[in-house]
Coordinates of C-alpha atoms in Angstrom, one line a residue:
M1 CA -16.4 20.3 9.4
N2 CA -19.8 21.6 8.5
S3 CA -19.6 21.9 4.7
T4 CA -21.8 19.9 2.6
A5 CA -20.8 16.5 1.3
P6 CA -21.4 15.6 -2.4
S7 CA -24.1 13.4 -3.4
L8 CA -23.1 9.7 -3.7
G9 CA -25.7 9.2 -6.5
G10 CA -25.8 10.2 -10.2
A11 CA -22.8 11.1 -12.2
L12 CA -19.6 11.9 -10.5
P13 CA -18.9 15.7 -9.8
A14 CA -16.0 17.4 -11.5
R15 CA -12.9 18.2 -9.4
A16 CA -13.8 21.9 -9.2
D17 CA -17.2 21.1 -7.8
I18 CA -15.8 19.4 -4.8
D19 CA -16.0 21.7 -1.6
P20 CA -12.3 22.9 -0.7
A21 CA -13.1 21.6 3.1
F22 CA -13.1 18.1 1.6
R23 CA -9.9 18.5 -0.5
W24 CA -6.3 18.2 0.6
T25 CA -3.9 21.1 0.6
I26 CA -1.3 20.3 -1.9
E27 CA -0.7 23.9 -1.9
D28 CA 1.4 23.4 1.2
L29 CA 3.9 21.7 -0.9
Y30 CA 3.8 24.3 -3.6
A31 CA 1.5 27.2 -3.8
T32 CA 1.7 27.3 -7.7
V33 CA 3.0 25.4 -10.5
E34 CA 5.5 28.3 -11.2
E35 CA 7.2 27.6 -7.7
W36 CA 7.2 23.8 -8.6
E37 CA 9.1 24.9 -11.5
Q38 CA 11.9 26.8 -9.9
D39 CA 12.6 23.7 -7.8
F40 CA 12.5 21.6 -10.8
Q41 CA 15.4 23.7 -12.5
A42 CA 17.2 23.8 -9.2
I43 CA 17.4 19.9 -9.6
E44 CA 18.4 20.3 -13.0
R45 CA 21.4 22.5 -11.9
M46 CA 22.1 19.9 -9.1
I47 CA 22.4 17.2 -11.6
G48 CA 24.9 19.2 -13.3
E49 CA 27.0 19.1 -10.2
I50 CA 26.9 15.4 -9.5
A51 CA 30.1 14.6 -11.6
S52 CA 32.1 16.9 -9.4
Y53 CA 31.8 14.3 -6.6
R54 CA 32.7 11.6 -8.8
G55 CA 36.2 10.2 -7.9
T56 CA 36.4 11.8 -4.4
L57 CA 34.6 9.6 -2.0
A58 CA 37.5 7.4 -1.2
R59 CA 39.6 10.4 -0.3
D60 CA 38.6 10.7 3.2
G61 CA 35.5 10.7 5.5
S62 CA 34.6 14.3 5.1
A63 CA 34.7 14.0 1.2
L64 CA 32.3 11.1 1.7
L65 CA 30.1 13.2 4.1
R66 CA 29.9 15.9 1.8
W67 CA 28.4 13.6 -0.7
L68 CA 25.9 12.2 1.6
H69 CA 24.5 15.6 2.6
F70 CA 24.3 16.5 -1.3
A71 CA 22.5 13.3 -2.0
D72 CA 20.3 14.2 1.2
D73 CA 19.3 17.7 -0.5
L74 CA 18.8 16.2 -3.9
N75 CA 16.5 13.4 -2.6
I76 CA 14.3 15.8 -0.1
I77 CA 13.7 18.3 -3.4
T78 CA 13.1 15.5 -6.0
G79 CA 10.6 14.0 -3.4
K80 CA 8.7 17.1 -3.1
L81 CA 8.6 17.8 -6.7
G82 CA 7.4 14.1 -7.2
N83 CA 4.7 14.2 -4.4
Y84 CA 3.4 17.5 -5.9
A85 CA 3.2 16.1 -9.2
F86 CA 1.7 12.9 -8.5
R87 CA -0.9 14.0 -6.0
R88 CA -2.0 16.5 -8.7
F89 CA -2.4 13.9 -11.2
D90 CA -4.5 11.7 -8.7
E91 CA -6.9 14.3 -8.3
D92 CA -8.0 14.2 -11.8
T93 CA -5.9 11.7 -14.2
T94 CA -7.4 13.3 -17.1
N95 CA -5.7 16.7 -16.4
T96 CA -2.9 16.9 -19.1
L97 CA -1.0 19.7 -17.2
Y98 CA -0.4 17.1 -14.3
Q99 CA 0.2 14.1 -16.6
G100 CA 3.0 16.4 -18.2
L101 CA 4.6 17.1 -14.5
M102 CA 4.4 13.7 -13.8
D103 CA 6.1 12.5 -16.7
R104 CA 9.0 15.2 -16.3
V105 CA 9.4 14.0 -12.7
M106 CA 10.1 10.4 -13.8
S107 CA 12.4 11.5 -16.7
Q108 CA 14.2 13.8 -14.2
H109 CA 14.3 10.9 -11.7
A110 CA 15.8 8.7 -14.5
R111 CA 18.5 11.2 -15.3
I112 CA 19.3 11.2 -11.6
S113 CA 19.6 7.5 -11.5
A114 CA 22.0 7.5 -14.3
A115 CA 24.1 10.4 -13.1
T116 CA 24.4 8.9 -9.7
S117 CA 24.8 5.2 -10.9
W118 CA 28.6 5.4 -10.1
V119 CA 27.9 6.1 -6.4
V120 CA 27.6 2.7 -5.1
P121 CA 30.2 1.3 -7.1
E122 CA 32.7 3.8 -5.8
I123 CA 31.7 3.2 -2.3
L124 CA 32.1 -0.6 -2.7
A125 CA 35.6 -0.1 -4.1
I126 CA 36.6 1.5 -0.8
D127 CA 37.8 -1.1 1.5
E128 CA 35.4 -2.1 4.4
S129 CA 37.8 -1.3 7.1
A130 CA 38.5 2.1 5.5
V131 CA 34.8 2.9 5.7
R132 CA 34.6 1.9 9.4
T133 CA 37.7 4.1 10.0
F134 CA 35.9 7.1 8.1
I135 CA 32.9 6.7 10.2
A136 CA 34.8 6.3 13.4
G137 CA 37.1 9.6 12.8
T138 CA 34.4 12.0 11.1
D139 CA 32.1 14.1 13.2
G140 CA 28.6 13.5 11.5
L141 CA 29.3 10.4 9.5
D142 CA 28.3 8.2 12.0
V143 CA 24.8 9.1 11.6
Y144 CA 25.3 7.5 8.2
A145 CA 26.6 4.2 9.5
H146 CA 23.5 1.9 8.9
H147 CA 23.0 3.8 5.4
L148 CA 26.5 2.3 4.5
D149 CA 26.0 -0.8 5.8
E150 CA 23.2 -1.3 3.7
I151 CA 25.4 -0.5 0.5
L152 CA 28.1 -2.9 1.7
R153 CA 25.4 -5.6 2.1
M154 CA 24.4 -5.0 -1.5
K155 CA 27.9 -5.5 -2.8
Q156 CA 27.5 -9.0 -4.4
Y157 CA 24.5 -7.6 -6.4
T158 CA 26.2 -4.5 -7.5
L159 CA 27.6 -4.1 -10.9
S160 CA 30.2 -2.0 -12.5
S161 CA 29.7 1.7 -12.6
R162 CA 29.1 1.6 -16.5
E163 CA 26.8 -1.4 -16.1
E164 CA 25.0 0.4 -13.1
E165 CA 24.7 3.5 -15.4
L166 CA 23.1 1.4 -18.4
L167 CA 20.6 -0.1 -15.9
A168 CA 19.5 3.3 -14.6
L169 CA 19.1 4.7 -18.0
S170 CA 16.7 1.7 -18.7
I171 CA 14.3 2.5 -15.7
E172 CA 12.2 4.9 -17.7
A173 CA 11.7 2.6 -20.6
T174 CA 11.1 -0.6 -18.4
S175 CA 8.5 1.3 -16.2
A176 CA 6.1 1.5 -19.2
A177 CA 3.9 -1.6 -18.0
A178 CA 3.1 -0.2 -14.7
N179 CA 2.7 3.5 -16.0
I180 CA 0.4 2.2 -18.8
F181 CA -1.7 0.1 -16.4
S182 CA -2.0 3.0 -13.9
M183 CA -3.3 5.3 -16.6
F184 CA -5.6 2.7 -18.0
N185 CA -7.1 1.8 -14.7
D186 CA -7.6 5.3 -13.2
A187 CA -8.3 7.3 -16.2
D188 CA -9.5 5.3 -19.1
I189 CA -11.4 2.4 -18.2
R190 CA -15.2 2.8 -18.1
F191 CA -18.0 0.5 -17.1
D192 CA -21.6 0.0 -17.8
S193 CA -24.4 1.8 -15.7
I194 CA -26.8 -0.3 -14.1
R195 CA -30.2 0.0 -12.4
G196 CA -29.7 1.0 -8.6
E197 CA -32.0 -0.3 -5.8
D198 CA -34.4 2.4 -6.8
G199 CA -34.6 1.7 -10.5
A200 CA -32.7 4.8 -11.4
E201 CA -29.7 4.3 -13.6
V202 CA -26.2 4.9 -11.8
E203 CA -22.7 4.9 -13.3
V204 CA -20.7 2.0 -12.1
T205 CA -17.2 3.3 -10.9
K206 CA -14.4 1.5 -9.0
G207 CA -15.3 4.0 -6.0
R208 CA -18.8 2.9 -6.0
Y209 CA -18.3 -0.6 -6.9
I210 CA -17.9 -2.0 -3.3
Q211 CA -20.9 0.2 -2.1
M212 CA -22.9 -1.6 -4.7
Q213 CA -21.6 -5.0 -3.5
E214 CA -23.0 -4.3 -0.3
S215 CA -26.5 -3.6 -1.5
Q216 CA -29.0 -6.0 0.0
D217 CA -30.6 -6.5 -3.7
R218 CA -28.6 -9.3 -5.2
R219 CA -29.8 -8.2 -8.4
V220 CA -27.8 -4.8 -8.0
R221 CA -24.7 -6.8 -6.7
E222 CA -24.4 -9.1 -9.6
D223 CA -25.3 -6.4 -12.2
A224 CA -22.5 -4.2 -10.6
F225 CA -20.2 -7.3 -10.9
T226 CA -21.3 -8.0 -14.4
A227 CA -20.4 -4.3 -15.3
L228 CA -17.1 -4.1 -13.6
Y229 CA -15.7 -7.3 -14.8
G230 CA -17.2 -6.9 -18.1
G231 CA -15.2 -3.9 -18.3
Y232 CA -12.0 -5.6 -17.6
G233 CA -12.9 -8.5 -19.5
A234 CA -13.2 -6.4 -22.7
W235 CA -9.5 -5.6 -22.2
K236 CA -8.1 -9.0 -21.1
N237 CA -5.5 -9.4 -23.7
T238 CA -3.9 -5.9 -23.5
L239 CA -4.1 -6.4 -19.5
S240 CA -2.3 -9.9 -19.8
G241 CA 0.3 -8.2 -21.8
M242 CA 0.9 -5.4 -19.3
L243 CA 1.3 -7.8 -16.4
S244 CA 3.5 -10.1 -18.4
S245 CA 5.7 -7.2 -19.4
Q246 CA 5.9 -6.4 -15.8
V247 CA 7.1 -9.6 -14.8
K248 CA 9.6 -9.8 -17.6
R249 CA 10.9 -6.2 -16.3
E250 CA 11.7 -7.8 -12.9
M251 CA 13.2 -10.9 -14.4
F252 CA 15.6 -8.6 -16.5
Y253 CA 16.9 -6.7 -13.5
A254 CA 16.9 -10.0 -11.3
R255 CA 19.2 -11.6 -13.8
A256 CA 21.2 -8.5 -14.7
R257 CA 22.2 -8.4 -11.0
G258 CA 22.7 -12.1 -10.5
Y259 CA 19.8 -12.8 -8.0
A260 CA 18.3 -16.5 -7.8
N261 CA 14.9 -15.0 -9.1
T262 CA 12.7 -12.1 -8.9
R263 CA 11.5 -12.9 -5.3
H264 CA 15.1 -13.0 -4.1
M265 CA 15.8 -9.7 -5.5
A266 CA 12.6 -7.9 -4.1
L267 CA 13.0 -9.4 -0.5
Y268 CA 16.8 -9.0 -0.5
E269 CA 16.5 -5.2 -1.1
D270 CA 14.7 -4.9 2.3
N271 CA 16.8 -7.7 3.9
I272 CA 13.7 -9.9 4.4
P273 CA 14.4 -13.4 4.9
E274 CA 12.5 -15.5 1.9
A275 CA 11.5 -17.8 4.8
V276 CA 9.1 -15.1 6.0
Y277 CA 7.3 -15.3 2.5
D278 CA 7.1 -19.0 2.6
N279 CA 5.8 -18.9 6.2
V280 CA 2.8 -16.8 5.2
V281 CA 1.9 -19.2 2.3
R282 CA 2.5 -22.3 4.0
T283 CA 0.8 -21.3 7.2
I284 CA -2.1 -20.0 5.5
N285 CA -2.5 -23.3 3.4
N286 CA -2.3 -25.2 6.7
N287 CA -5.0 -23.0 8.1
L288 CA -7.8 -22.6 5.4
D289 CA -10.6 -24.0 7.8
P290 CA -11.4 -20.5 9.3
L291 CA -12.0 -19.1 5.8
H292 CA -14.1 -22.4 4.7
R293 CA -15.9 -21.5 7.9
A294 CA -16.6 -18.0 7.1
M295 CA -17.9 -18.8 3.7
E296 CA -20.3 -21.3 5.1
L297 CA -21.6 -18.8 7.9
R298 CA -22.3 -16.5 4.8
R299 CA -23.9 -19.1 2.8
S300 CA -26.1 -20.0 5.6
V301 CA -27.0 -16.5 6.7
L302 CA -27.9 -15.2 3.1
G303 CA -29.9 -18.5 2.6
L304 CA -28.0 -19.4 -0.5
D305 CA -26.9 -22.6 -2.4
S306 CA -23.5 -21.2 -2.7
V307 CA -21.6 -17.7 -2.3
R308 CA -20.9 -16.3 -5.6
P309 CA -18.5 -13.5 -6.1
W310 CA -21.0 -10.9 -5.8
D311 CA -22.0 -12.2 -2.4
L312 CA -18.6 -11.6 -0.8
Y313 CA -19.2 -8.0 0.7
V314 CA -23.0 -7.9 1.5
P315 CA -23.3 -7.2 5.2
L316 CA -24.8 -10.2 7.0
V317 CA -26.5 -7.9 9.5
P318 CA -28.7 -4.9 8.9
E319 CA -26.5 -1.7 8.9
T320 CA -29.1 1.1 8.4
S321 CA -27.7 2.8 11.5
L322 CA -24.1 2.5 10.7
H323 CA -23.8 4.7 7.6
V324 CA -21.2 7.3 9.1
S325 CA -21.0 10.9 8.0
W326 CA -17.5 12.2 7.5
P327 CA -17.5 14.3 10.9
D328 CA -18.6 11.3 12.7
A329 CA -15.9 9.1 11.1
V330 CA -13.3 11.6 12.1
R331 CA -14.6 11.4 15.8
M332 CA -14.7 7.8 16.0
V333 CA -11.2 7.5 14.7
E334 CA -9.8 10.2 17.2
E335 CA -11.7 8.4 20.1
A336 CA -10.5 4.8 19.2
L337 CA -6.9 6.0 18.8
G338 CA -6.8 7.4 22.2
A339 CA -5.2 4.0 23.3
L340 CA -2.1 5.3 21.7
G341 CA -1.7 8.3 24.2
P342 CA -2.1 12.0 24.2
E343 CA 0.9 13.0 22.0
Y344 CA -0.4 10.6 19.2
V345 CA -4.0 11.9 19.7
R346 CA -3.0 15.4 19.4
D347 CA -0.9 14.9 16.4
L348 CA -3.8 12.8 14.8
H349 CA -6.1 15.4 15.4
D350 CA -4.1 18.1 13.7
G351 CA -3.6 15.9 10.7
L352 CA -7.4 15.3 10.4
H353 CA -8.2 18.9 10.5
S354 CA -5.3 20.8 8.6
G355 CA -5.6 19.6 4.9
W356 CA -3.9 16.2 4.9
I357 CA -6.9 14.5 3.6
D358 CA -8.7 14.2 0.1
V359 CA -12.1 12.8 1.0
Y360 CA -14.6 12.1 -2.0
E361 CA -14.6 10.7 -5.2
N362 CA -14.7 13.1 -8.3
K363 CA -14.4 12.5 -12.1
G364 CA -10.9 11.2 -13.1
K365 CA -9.7 10.9 -9.4
A366 CA -7.4 7.9 -8.8
S367 CA -9.4 4.9 -7.1
G368 CA -9.0 3.5 -3.9
A369 CA -7.0 4.8 -0.9
Y370 CA -3.5 5.5 0.1
S371 CA -1.3 7.7 2.3
A372 CA 1.8 9.5 0.4
W373 CA 4.3 11.6 1.7
T374 CA 7.9 13.0 1.1
Y375 CA 10.5 14.2 3.8
G376 CA 10.1 17.6 5.3
A377 CA 6.3 17.9 4.4
H378 CA 3.2 16.5 6.0
P379 CA 1.6 13.4 4.6
F380 CA -1.3 13.3 2.2
V381 CA -4.1 10.8 2.5
L382 CA -6.5 10.2 -0.7
M383 CA -9.9 8.6 0.1
N384 CA -13.1 7.9 -2.0
Y385 CA -15.4 8.1 1.2
T386 CA -18.9 6.8 0.6
D387 CA -20.1 7.0 4.2
T388 CA -19.9 3.5 5.1
L389 CA -18.3 1.9 8.2
K390 CA -15.8 0.0 5.8
D391 CA -14.6 3.7 4.9
V392 CA -14.2 4.5 8.4
F393 CA -11.8 1.8 8.9
T394 CA -10.1 2.8 5.9
L395 CA -9.6 6.3 7.2
A396 CA -8.1 4.7 10.3
H397 CA -5.8 2.6 8.2
E398 CA -4.4 5.3 6.1
M399 CA -4.1 7.6 9.1
G400 CA -1.8 4.9 10.5
H401 CA 0.3 5.2 7.6
A402 CA 0.3 9.1 7.9
M403 CA 1.2 9.2 11.5
H404 CA 4.1 6.7 10.8
S405 CA 5.3 8.9 8.3
F406 CA 4.9 12.0 10.2
Y407 CA 6.7 10.5 13.2
T408 CA 9.5 9.3 11.0
W409 CA 9.9 12.8 9.5
Q410 CA 10.0 14.2 12.9
H411 CA 12.6 12.0 14.7
Q412 CA 14.8 10.8 11.7
P413 CA 17.4 12.3 9.5
A414 CA 16.5 12.4 5.8
V415 CA 18.6 9.3 5.0
Y416 CA 16.2 7.1 7.2
G417 CA 13.2 9.2 6.4
G418 CA 11.3 6.3 4.8
Y419 CA 10.5 2.7 5.8
T420 CA 9.7 -0.4 4.3
I421 CA 6.4 -1.7 3.3
F422 CA 7.0 -4.6 5.7
C423 CA 6.7 -2.1 8.5
A424 CA 4.3 0.3 6.9
E425 CA 1.4 -2.2 7.1
V426 CA 1.8 -2.7 10.9
A427 CA 1.1 0.9 11.7
S428 CA -2.1 1.0 9.4
T429 CA -3.3 -2.4 10.5
C430 CA -3.0 -1.6 14.2
N431 CA -5.1 1.4 14.2
E432 CA -7.7 -0.6 12.5
L433 CA -7.6 -3.3 15.0
L434 CA -7.8 -0.7 17.8
L435 CA -10.9 0.8 16.1
V436 CA -12.5 -2.8 16.1
Q437 CA -12.0 -2.9 19.9
H438 CA -13.1 0.3 20.7
L439 CA -16.2 0.0 18.6
L440 CA -17.0 -3.4 20.3
G441 CA -16.6 -1.7 23.8
S442 CA -18.7 1.3 23.1
R443 CA -21.5 -0.1 20.9
P444 CA -23.3 -2.8 22.9
E445 CA -26.4 -3.2 20.5
R446 CA -26.4 -6.8 19.4
D447 CA -26.7 -5.9 15.7
V448 CA -23.8 -3.5 16.0
Q449 CA -21.7 -6.1 17.7
K450 CA -22.4 -8.6 15.0
H451 CA -21.5 -6.0 12.5
I452 CA -18.0 -5.3 13.9
L453 CA -17.3 -9.0 14.5
L454 CA -18.1 -9.8 11.0
H455 CA -16.0 -6.9 9.8
Y456 CA -13.1 -8.0 11.9
I457 CA -13.4 -11.5 10.2
D458 CA -13.6 -9.6 6.8
T459 CA -10.6 -7.8 7.5
I460 CA -8.8 -11.0 8.4
R461 CA -10.1 -12.5 5.3
G462 CA -9.2 -9.8 3.1
T463 CA -5.8 -8.6 4.6
V464 CA -4.5 -12.1 5.5
Y465 CA -6.0 -15.0 3.5
N466 CA -6.6 -13.0 0.2
Q467 CA -3.0 -11.4 0.2
A468 CA -1.6 -14.9 1.0
L469 CA -3.7 -15.9 -2.2
F470 CA -2.4 -13.0 -4.0
A471 CA 1.2 -13.8 -3.0
E472 CA 1.0 -17.3 -3.9
F473 CA -0.6 -16.5 -7.3
E474 CA 2.4 -13.8 -7.9
Q475 CA 4.9 -16.5 -6.9
R476 CA 3.4 -19.1 -9.2
I477 CA 3.4 -16.4 -12.3
H478 CA 6.7 -15.5 -11.8
R479 CA 8.2 -19.0 -11.4
H480 CA 6.1 -20.1 -14.6
A481 CA 7.8 -17.1 -16.7
E482 CA 11.3 -17.7 -15.2
E483 CA 11.0 -21.4 -16.5
G484 CA 10.1 -20.2 -19.9
G485 CA 6.4 -20.3 -19.8
A486 CA 4.0 -17.6 -21.4
L487 CA 1.8 -15.5 -19.1
T488 CA -1.3 -15.9 -21.1
V489 CA -4.9 -15.0 -20.0
D490 CA -5.8 -18.5 -19.9
L491 CA -2.8 -19.5 -17.7
M492 CA -3.3 -16.6 -15.4
S493 CA -7.1 -16.9 -15.1
E494 CA -6.9 -20.8 -14.4
T495 CA -4.1 -20.0 -11.9
M496 CA -6.1 -17.5 -9.9
G497 CA -9.4 -19.8 -10.2
E498 CA -7.8 -22.7 -8.8
L499 CA -6.6 -20.7 -5.8
Y500 CA -10.0 -19.2 -5.1
A501 CA -11.5 -22.6 -5.1
R502 CA -8.9 -23.9 -2.7
Y503 CA -8.7 -20.9 -0.5
Y504 CA -12.6 -20.3 -0.2
G505 CA -13.7 -23.9 0.0
P506 CA -16.7 -25.8 -0.7
A507 CA -19.3 -22.9 0.2
F508 CA -18.0 -20.8 -2.4
S509 CA -18.9 -21.0 -6.1
I510 CA -16.5 -19.1 -8.4
D511 CA -17.8 -17.5 -11.6
P512 CA -15.4 -17.6 -14.6
R513 CA -15.2 -14.2 -14.6
F514 CA -14.0 -13.6 -11.1
A515 CA -10.9 -15.6 -12.2
L516 CA -10.0 -12.5 -14.3
N517 CA -9.4 -10.6 -10.8
W518 CA -5.4 -10.7 -11.5
A519 CA -6.3 -8.1 -14.4
R520 CA -7.3 -5.4 -11.9
I521 CA -4.9 -5.7 -8.9
P522 CA -2.3 -2.9 -9.0
H523 CA 0.0 -4.3 -6.4
F524 CA 1.1 -6.9 -9.1
Y525 CA 3.1 -4.0 -10.6
R526 CA 5.2 -3.7 -7.4
S527 CA 6.4 -7.3 -7.4
F528 CA 6.1 -9.5 -4.0
Y529 CA 4.4 -6.7 -2.3
V530 CA 1.1 -8.2 -1.2
F531 CA 2.3 -10.8 1.3
Q532 CA 3.5 -7.8 3.6
Y533 CA -0.4 -7.2 4.4
A534 CA -0.6 -10.5 5.7
T535 CA 2.5 -10.2 7.9
G536 CA 1.5 -6.4 8.8
L537 CA -1.8 -7.7 10.2
S538 CA -0.6 -10.4 12.2
A539 CA 2.2 -8.4 13.7
A540 CA -0.3 -5.6 14.4
A541 CA -2.7 -8.1 16.1
A542 CA -0.1 -9.0 18.5
I543 CA 1.1 -5.4 19.2
S544 CA -2.4 -4.0 19.5
R545 CA -3.4 -6.8 21.8
R546 CA -0.5 -6.1 24.1
I547 CA -1.2 -2.1 24.2
L548 CA -4.9 -2.7 25.1
D549 CA -3.7 -5.3 27.7
G550 CA -1.7 -2.6 29.6
E551 CA 1.3 -4.8 28.9
A552 CA 4.5 -3.0 30.4
E553 CA 6.3 -1.1 27.7
A554 CA 4.2 -2.2 24.9
L555 CA 3.0 1.4 23.9
P556 CA 6.5 2.9 24.4
R557 CA 8.1 0.1 22.3
Y558 CA 5.4 0.6 19.5
L559 CA 5.9 4.5 19.5
Q560 CA 9.5 4.2 19.3
F561 CA 8.7 1.7 16.1
L562 CA 6.9 4.5 14.6
R563 CA 9.6 7.0 15.0
S564 CA 12.4 4.7 13.7
G565 CA 12.0 5.2 10.0
S566 CA 14.5 3.1 8.3
S567 CA 17.2 3.3 10.7
R568 CA 17.4 -0.5 11.3
Y569 CA 16.4 -3.6 9.3
S570 CA 12.6 -4.1 9.3
I571 CA 13.0 -7.6 11.0
D572 CA 14.9 -5.9 13.7
L573 CA 12.5 -3.1 14.2
L574 CA 9.5 -5.4 14.7
R575 CA 11.4 -7.6 17.1
D576 CA 12.1 -4.6 19.4
A577 CA 8.3 -3.8 19.0
G578 CA 7.6 -7.4 20.4
V579 CA 7.0 -9.5 17.3
D580 CA 9.3 -12.1 15.5
M581 CA 8.1 -12.5 11.9
T582 CA 10.7 -14.8 11.1
S583 CA 8.3 -17.4 12.9
P584 CA 5.3 -18.7 11.5
D585 CA 3.5 -18.1 14.9
P586 CA 2.0 -14.6 14.6
V587 CA 0.4 -15.8 11.2
A588 CA -1.0 -19.0 12.9
A589 CA -2.2 -17.0 15.7
T590 CA -4.3 -14.8 13.4
A591 CA -5.9 -17.8 11.8
D592 CA -6.7 -18.8 15.3
L593 CA -8.2 -15.4 16.0
M594 CA -10.3 -15.8 13.1
N595 CA -11.8 -18.9 14.6
D596 CA -12.4 -17.2 18.0
L597 CA -14.1 -14.5 16.3
L598 CA -16.5 -16.9 14.3
D599 CA -17.4 -18.4 17.7
R600 CA -18.5 -15.2 19.1
V601 CA -20.5 -14.1 16.3
E602 CA -22.2 -17.4 15.8
A603 CA -23.2 -17.3 19.3
L604 CA -24.9 -13.9 18.6
M605 CA -26.3 -15.1 15.4

């Protein structure tokens, strides 16, 4: 890819000014909005057909199979419609055309949910033995056996048809908090400009923030911190109202369905034992010494009295030679993932070079990075690439998600064409850890070795320790609300401040503004999601170690995991891949790994 990358300084470019070579090809979904409109209207007609299936599902296996095929077709097209609208919106969140498409998709989805609300109650009304007889006696219905097991498992939390219809009708309205936060966080919030290292004024954006936090000039880091958290602080009461409303939304659905609490609901839907969540929080709290040790190392190397929030991301070794152009990033990722075999590398290469990825930040573009997909189409990866090694790891991470999605599509029917977050973070983090080992083996320079080891330590800090902290915060605010307490700015900030002080230890000194970090975490709008980063890295560490050690069947078992989609329960899929996440051992082993990495880097320092 020889096209010129945009400058990383000054004002952000408009979307139209980004070279097409660095933009994803959403046209692979629909060449034009008019084509999108045709499918949208086709779904409108299909919504009108849904009622004709009502009352037929108990007749025989063939009738049930006809509905399941229709539902698959409905889900495939709606997934494609939504993927197009949301990806176009994320290209430029100020574009009102795509805001409109996104709103229409969400409204249509709510109407589909209401129109199909009778389906699960009708299936549950069939005697379970009759369902088993249908499966055994109907060609093609056996494909849906696990899907039907999932429905039967949810019986105690499924309401009557009319009650389910009412809950479905409420979804669009109760999604307001998350939608408003997304619009505010990606399109509306602005931050003050600061003087960069060269004295020139530069706009602080979420995409540039980490880059500024990596500056060797502490004044730049603190100014960027002040700009970012000052921006959120100006809206702290509004933001607390958004998050409080999201928690109350989850409380409403949990109570309506009869779950013990919001966490029980979130984990039960993916059949994840609550003990797994407790294992993460408890095991990390019992193993805080490695994080305290990492903070003390950072304090000592930087020569500080204490580590402040704006000191958390500055590299501890020079990295002038580690700035990585986009073509070099692509090459490094391809080389590192060679450990996953020729088929994976071939498909990875195709994805990296055929319009899967949107590379650079532009005005209005959604922040951060993600991989998104829908059944029947290749994945799409959003980046905000800034030529840092950290971004290379982000690329490896998101391509892990993308390849997981691609293989699921290639090997599973539509009904199992997704996968749980519990499994998703294994695929992404395994790629990151393989990249770490590749760089440790291919770059013998002392400073490079130190940088990679420190990156690995920071990855564990961010993916295991920080996410366990967030998981504990989330659990505490949900419990507080469920006990009748108010989720005020002060309550949430005091909770987060106390957690940071305990997790990060005596070498870290929190700034009061940093306790507001809850206000900028989008994952809190997907309740009880973040702990799965910690379980994902812990599982990925075990799997990647076995692959690199050449353990018999480790690679085939992992590739089969990537191809399995949601065809089995998450805990079982990981157990088949060689990791038992019902045990605290994988998380404890990750804490031990962090200690070992600290031993190695301290020897090099």
